Amino acid sequence: MKIFLDTADLSEIRRAVDAGLIDGITTNPSLLSKAAGAEGSPAEILKEICAAVDGPISAEVVALDADTMVREGKKLAKIADNIVVKAPLTEDGLVACRRFRAEGIPVNVTLCFSPTQALLAAKADATYISPFVGRLDDISHDGMDLIRQIRVIYDNYAFDTQILAASIRHPSHVVESAMAGADVGTMPAKVLWQLIKHPLTDSGLASFLADWEKLPEDRRVI
Ligand code: G3P
């Protein structure tokens, strides 16, 4: 499973890139607005992210009608070659998706909450579909069921739309997404770092080093 970071925070992104752990980035209007703060420009931030990461960078349109979405998406696509235009799972979003794809622009169809929505996104030739697992869990549904349903549907018909598990909130979401066959999991930086941590790794390392210290100093050479 590919791992994307779900953030527009450049320092978080650079740390993950330096660690060689991520394959791409997803942003959304909320994340870009937070990163831009009072003075920053979302387009400039996206440009820097695209330069920092060798992988797809999702950037979302904010219009509600297909014509304006297409206009916005084309502007976003000009920022860098690795931009993926993100469009919402609405009728207009699917129309825009088809139009982007006809021009060779990759599309991430976002805000997916049902298997029927995912089926239609694949038929609109979406490059990625983003089911929001955490937000389904928030309303007492099982977000992971949706990933499993989409996997079966896409495999039944050999759709090549990639399942991008989004709204991941904790490491179990990552494990379950990978087990369910999601192609990508996008997660906040906090979750990425949680994937590395294990208390038995920490205590094991501490005891190995304590034993090593028992050797006379002049023999503690590797
Ligand atoms: O990429 C979509 C994701 O950012 C949504 O996550 O935690 O706001 O539901 P969340």
Tab-separated table of C-alpha atoms and ligand atoms in Angstrom:
chain	number	residue	atom	x	y	z
A	1	MET	CA	0.000	0.000	0.000
A	2	LYS	CA	1.296	3.433	-0.893
A	3	ILE	CA	1.441	5.939	1.957
A	4	PHE	CA	0.402	9.539	1.411
A	5	LEU	CA	0.547	12.308	3.987
A	6	ASP	CA	-2.695	14.241	4.444
A	7	THR	CA	-1.358	17.705	5.167
A	8	ALA	CA	-0.281	21.013	3.652
A	9	ASP	CA	2.291	21.638	6.400
A	10	LEU	CA	5.688	21.856	4.695
A	11	SER	CA	7.773	21.064	7.755
A	12	GLU	CA	5.777	17.871	8.368
A	13	ILE	CA	6.112	16.996	4.694
A	14	ARG	CA	9.886	17.593	4.613
A	15	ARG	CA	10.467	15.403	7.674
A	16	ALA	CA	8.518	12.520	6.094
A	17	VAL	CA	10.284	12.970	2.734
A	18	ASP	CA	13.697	12.961	4.436
A	19	ALA	CA	12.752	9.719	6.167
A	20	GLY	CA	11.854	8.252	2.771
A	21	LEU	CA	8.470	7.165	4.039
A	22	ILE	CA	5.883	8.748	1.779
A	23	ASP	CA	4.711	8.299	-1.780
A	24	GLY	CA	2.539	11.400	-2.165
A	25	ILE	CA	0.419	14.067	-0.502
A	26	THR	CA	-3.265	14.840	-0.243
A	27	THR	CA	-4.511	18.298	0.655
A	28	ASN	CA	-7.984	19.725	0.977
A	29	PRO	CA	-9.318	23.292	1.332
A	30	SER	CA	-9.318	23.024	5.144
A	31	LEU	CA	-5.672	21.899	5.271
A	32	LEU	CA	-4.534	24.559	2.771
A	33	SER	CA	-6.428	27.291	4.567
A	34	LYS	CA	-4.769	26.273	7.855
A	35	ALA	CA	-1.293	26.159	6.269
A	36	ALA	CA	-1.772	29.511	4.513
A	37	GLY	CA	-2.904	31.263	7.708
A	38	ALA	CA	-3.481	34.997	7.461
A	39	GLU	CA	-0.960	35.758	4.715
A	40	GLY	CA	0.172	32.669	2.795
A	41	SER	CA	-0.937	31.794	-0.712
A	42	PRO	CA	-2.403	28.303	-1.245
A	43	ALA	CA	-0.996	28.194	-4.789
A	44	GLU	CA	2.507	29.001	-3.509
A	45	ILE	CA	2.233	26.355	-0.809
A	46	LEU	CA	1.137	23.780	-3.384
A	47	LYS	CA	4.073	24.732	-5.584
A	48	GLU	CA	6.510	24.150	-2.720
A	49	ILE	CA	4.879	20.839	-1.813
A	50	CYS	CA	5.094	19.690	-5.444
A	51	ALA	CA	8.793	20.555	-5.517
A	52	ALA	CA	9.477	18.809	-2.202
A	53	VAL	CA	7.723	15.520	-2.968
A	54	ASP	CA	8.435	13.138	-5.816
A	55	GLY	CA	4.882	11.808	-6.098
A	56	PRO	CA	1.272	12.822	-6.694
A	57	ILE	CA	-0.041	15.890	-4.847
A	58	SER	CA	-3.835	16.214	-4.601
A	59	ALA	CA	-5.188	19.771	-4.813
A	60	GLU	CA	-8.932	20.346	-4.580
A	61	VAL	CA	-11.254	22.551	-6.593
A	62	VAL	CA	-13.693	24.663	-4.577
A	63	ALA	CA	-16.352	25.411	-7.204
A	64	LEU	CA	-19.668	23.566	-7.181
A	65	ASP	CA	-20.443	23.600	-10.917
A	66	ALA	CA	-18.572	21.527	-13.491
A	67	ASP	CA	-17.490	24.391	-15.758
A	68	THR	CA	-15.881	26.335	-12.938
A	69	MET	CA	-14.391	23.139	-11.477
A	70	VAL	CA	-12.738	22.466	-14.830
A	71	ARG	CA	-11.414	26.022	-14.981
A	72	GLU	CA	-10.027	25.789	-11.439
A	73	GLY	CA	-8.642	22.284	-11.986
A	74	LYS	CA	-6.771	23.322	-15.115
A	75	LYS	CA	-5.177	26.176	-13.166
A	76	LEU	CA	-4.204	23.789	-10.386
A	77	ALA	CA	-2.777	21.298	-12.902
A	78	LYS	CA	-0.504	24.031	-14.262
A	79	ILE	CA	1.187	24.463	-10.869
A	80	ALA	CA	3.312	21.335	-11.419
A	81	ASP	CA	3.376	18.062	-13.325
A	82	ASN	CA	2.634	16.032	-10.192
A	83	ILE	CA	-0.666	17.744	-9.330
A	84	VAL	CA	-3.728	15.504	-9.092
A	85	VAL	CA	-6.953	17.500	-9.255
A	86	LYS	CA	-9.363	16.647	-6.470
A	87	ALA	CA	-13.086	16.963	-7.188
A	88	PRO	CA	-16.017	16.204	-4.893
A	89	LEU	CA	-18.326	13.253	-5.423
A	90	THR	CA	-21.257	15.209	-6.808
A	91	GLU	CA	-22.920	15.094	-10.215
A	92	ASP	CA	-20.882	18.108	-11.304
A	93	GLY	CA	-17.736	16.618	-9.788
A	94	LEU	CA	-18.166	13.458	-11.881
A	95	VAL	CA	-18.804	15.495	-15.037
A	96	ALA	CA	-15.648	17.493	-14.319
A	97	CYS	CA	-13.751	14.252	-13.623
A	98	ARG	CA	-14.578	12.898	-17.094
A	99	ARG	CA	-13.520	16.169	-18.670
A	100	PHE	CA	-10.213	16.267	-16.791
A	101	ARG	CA	-9.483	12.659	-17.689
A	102	ALA	CA	-10.227	13.304	-21.378
A	103	GLU	CA	-7.410	15.850	-21.210
A	104	GLY	CA	-5.063	13.469	-19.413
A	105	ILE	CA	-5.323	15.231	-16.033
A	106	PRO	CA	-5.301	12.794	-13.080
A	107	VAL	CA	-8.260	13.113	-10.699
A	108	ASN	CA	-8.881	12.172	-7.091
A	109	VAL	CA	-12.639	11.990	-6.494
A	110	THR	CA	-13.133	12.878	-2.856
A	111	LEU	CA	-15.818	12.787	-0.147
A	112	CYS	CA	-16.886	9.245	-1.019
A	113	PHE	CA	-19.167	7.618	1.538
A	114	SER	CA	-20.878	4.792	-0.365
A	115	PRO	CA	-20.053	1.946	-2.766
A	116	THR	CA	-22.452	3.334	-5.380
A	117	GLN	CA	-20.563	6.622	-5.356
A	118	ALA	CA	-17.301	4.712	-5.791
A	119	LEU	CA	-18.740	2.714	-8.720
A	120	LEU	CA	-19.753	5.923	-10.498
A	121	ALA	CA	-16.356	7.517	-9.859
A	122	ALA	CA	-14.644	4.517	-11.473
A	123	LYS	CA	-17.010	4.761	-14.443
A	124	ALA	CA	-16.038	8.438	-14.712
A	125	ASP	CA	-12.427	7.193	-14.990
A	126	ALA	CA	-11.234	8.648	-11.673
A	127	THR	CA	-7.558	7.994	-11.019
A	128	TYR	CA	-8.228	7.722	-7.277
A	129	ILE	CA	-11.367	7.352	-5.185
A	130	SER	CA	-11.195	8.691	-1.623
A	131	PRO	CA	-13.533	6.908	0.817
A	132	PHE	CA	-13.480	8.724	4.181
A	133	VAL	CA	-13.235	5.943	6.747
A	134	GLY	CA	-12.923	8.040	9.914
A	135	ARG	CA	-15.922	10.215	9.117
A	136	LEU	CA	-18.060	7.100	8.587
A	137	ASP	CA	-16.870	5.718	11.928
A	138	ASP	CA	-17.823	9.099	13.446
A	139	ILE	CA	-21.482	8.440	12.590
A	140	SER	CA	-21.432	4.845	13.843
A	141	HIS	CA	-20.923	3.228	10.442
A	142	ASP	CA	-17.958	0.979	9.690
A	143	GLY	CA	-15.658	2.932	7.390
A	144	MET	CA	-13.590	-0.139	6.667
A	145	ASP	CA	-16.624	-1.992	5.287
A	146	LEU	CA	-16.731	0.620	2.554
A	147	ILE	CA	-13.104	-0.042	1.585
A	148	ARG	CA	-13.846	-3.778	1.414
A	149	GLN	CA	-16.976	-3.225	-0.707
A	150	ILE	CA	-15.164	-0.958	-3.149
A	151	ARG	CA	-12.287	-3.453	-3.451
A	152	VAL	CA	-14.717	-6.209	-4.481
A	153	ILE	CA	-16.570	-3.996	-6.958
A	154	TYR	CA	-13.407	-2.673	-8.581
A	155	ASP	CA	-11.911	-6.165	-8.820
A	156	ASN	CA	-15.142	-7.609	-10.286
A	157	TYR	CA	-14.939	-5.225	-13.210
A	158	ALA	CA	-11.179	-4.658	-13.396
A	159	PHE	CA	-11.514	-0.926	-12.790
A	160	ASP	CA	-8.082	0.611	-12.431
A	161	THR	CA	-9.228	3.496	-10.216
A	162	GLN	CA	-7.049	3.336	-7.116
A	163	ILE	CA	-8.689	3.121	-3.703
A	164	LEU	CA	-7.222	5.870	-1.539
A	165	ALA	CA	-8.324	5.287	2.063
A	166	ALA	CA	-8.781	8.782	3.530
A	167	SER	CA	-9.823	10.264	6.854
A	168	ILE	CA	-7.491	7.772	8.535
A	169	ARG	CA	-7.334	8.603	12.228
A	170	HIS	CA	-5.139	5.908	13.833
A	171	PRO	CA	-2.749	3.026	13.044
A	172	SER	CA	-5.531	0.399	13.074
A	173	HIS	CA	-7.142	2.202	10.158
A	174	VAL	CA	-3.835	1.807	8.298
A	175	VAL	CA	-3.573	-1.909	9.094
A	176	GLU	CA	-7.184	-2.581	8.125
A	177	SER	CA	-6.913	-0.536	4.922
A	178	ALA	CA	-3.837	-2.509	3.894
A	179	MET	CA	-5.553	-5.808	4.733
A	180	ALA	CA	-8.637	-4.768	2.765
A	181	GLY	CA	-6.493	-4.085	-0.294
A	182	ALA	CA	-6.601	-0.278	-0.434
A	183	ASP	CA	-4.051	0.952	-2.961
A	184	VAL	CA	-3.153	4.026	-0.903
A	185	GLY	CA	-3.694	5.231	2.653
A	186	THR	CA	-3.493	8.940	3.354
A	187	MET	CA	-2.935	9.994	6.938
A	188	PRO	CA	-1.960	12.906	9.163
A	189	ALA	CA	1.743	13.071	10.128
A	190	LYS	CA	0.876	12.071	13.691
A	191	VAL	CA	-0.458	8.712	12.475
A	192	LEU	CA	2.581	8.143	10.242
A	193	TRP	CA	4.924	8.523	13.232
A	194	GLN	CA	2.677	6.309	15.346
A	195	LEU	CA	3.199	3.523	12.776
A	196	ILE	CA	6.878	3.342	13.748
A	197	LYS	CA	6.506	3.336	17.515
A	198	HIS	CA	6.272	0.220	19.652
A	199	PRO	CA	7.009	0.101	23.398
A	200	LEU	CA	8.738	-3.286	23.037
A	201	THR	CA	11.110	-1.774	20.476
A	202	ASP	CA	11.960	1.013	22.955
A	203	SER	CA	12.414	-1.276	25.957
A	204	GLY	CA	14.303	-3.871	23.880
A	205	LEU	CA	16.693	-1.232	22.600
A	206	ALA	CA	17.215	0.178	26.108
A	207	SER	CA	18.080	-3.258	27.507
A	208	PHE	CA	20.445	-4.106	24.613
A	209	LEU	CA	22.303	-0.843	25.184
A	210	ALA	CA	22.404	-1.347	28.963
A	211	ASP	CA	23.977	-4.791	28.449
A	212	TRP	CA	26.478	-3.320	26.003
A	213	GLU	CA	27.547	-0.781	28.642
A	214	LYS	CA	28.566	-3.678	30.898
A	215	LEU	CA	31.583	-4.297	28.660
A	216	PRO	CA	34.755	-2.420	29.579
A	217	GLU	CA	34.867	0.814	27.611
A	218	ASP	CA	37.906	-0.174	25.517
A	219	ARG	CA	36.067	-3.249	24.227
A	220	ARG	CA	32.846	-1.431	23.288
A	221	VAL	CA	33.996	-0.981	19.720
A	222	ILE	CA	32.148	-2.044	16.597
B	1	G3P	O1	-8.231	13.675	2.933
B	1	G3P	C1	-9.420	13.752	3.637
B	1	G3P	C2	-9.139	13.886	5.081
B	1	G3P	O2	-8.362	15.020	5.270
B	1	G3P	C3	-10.294	13.955	5.980
B	1	G3P	O3	-9.816	13.634	7.235
B	1	G3P	O4	-9.831	13.508	9.677
B	1	G3P	O5	-10.811	15.511	8.496
B	1	G3P	O6	-11.978	13.307	8.451
B	1	G3P	P1	-10.670	14.018	8.529
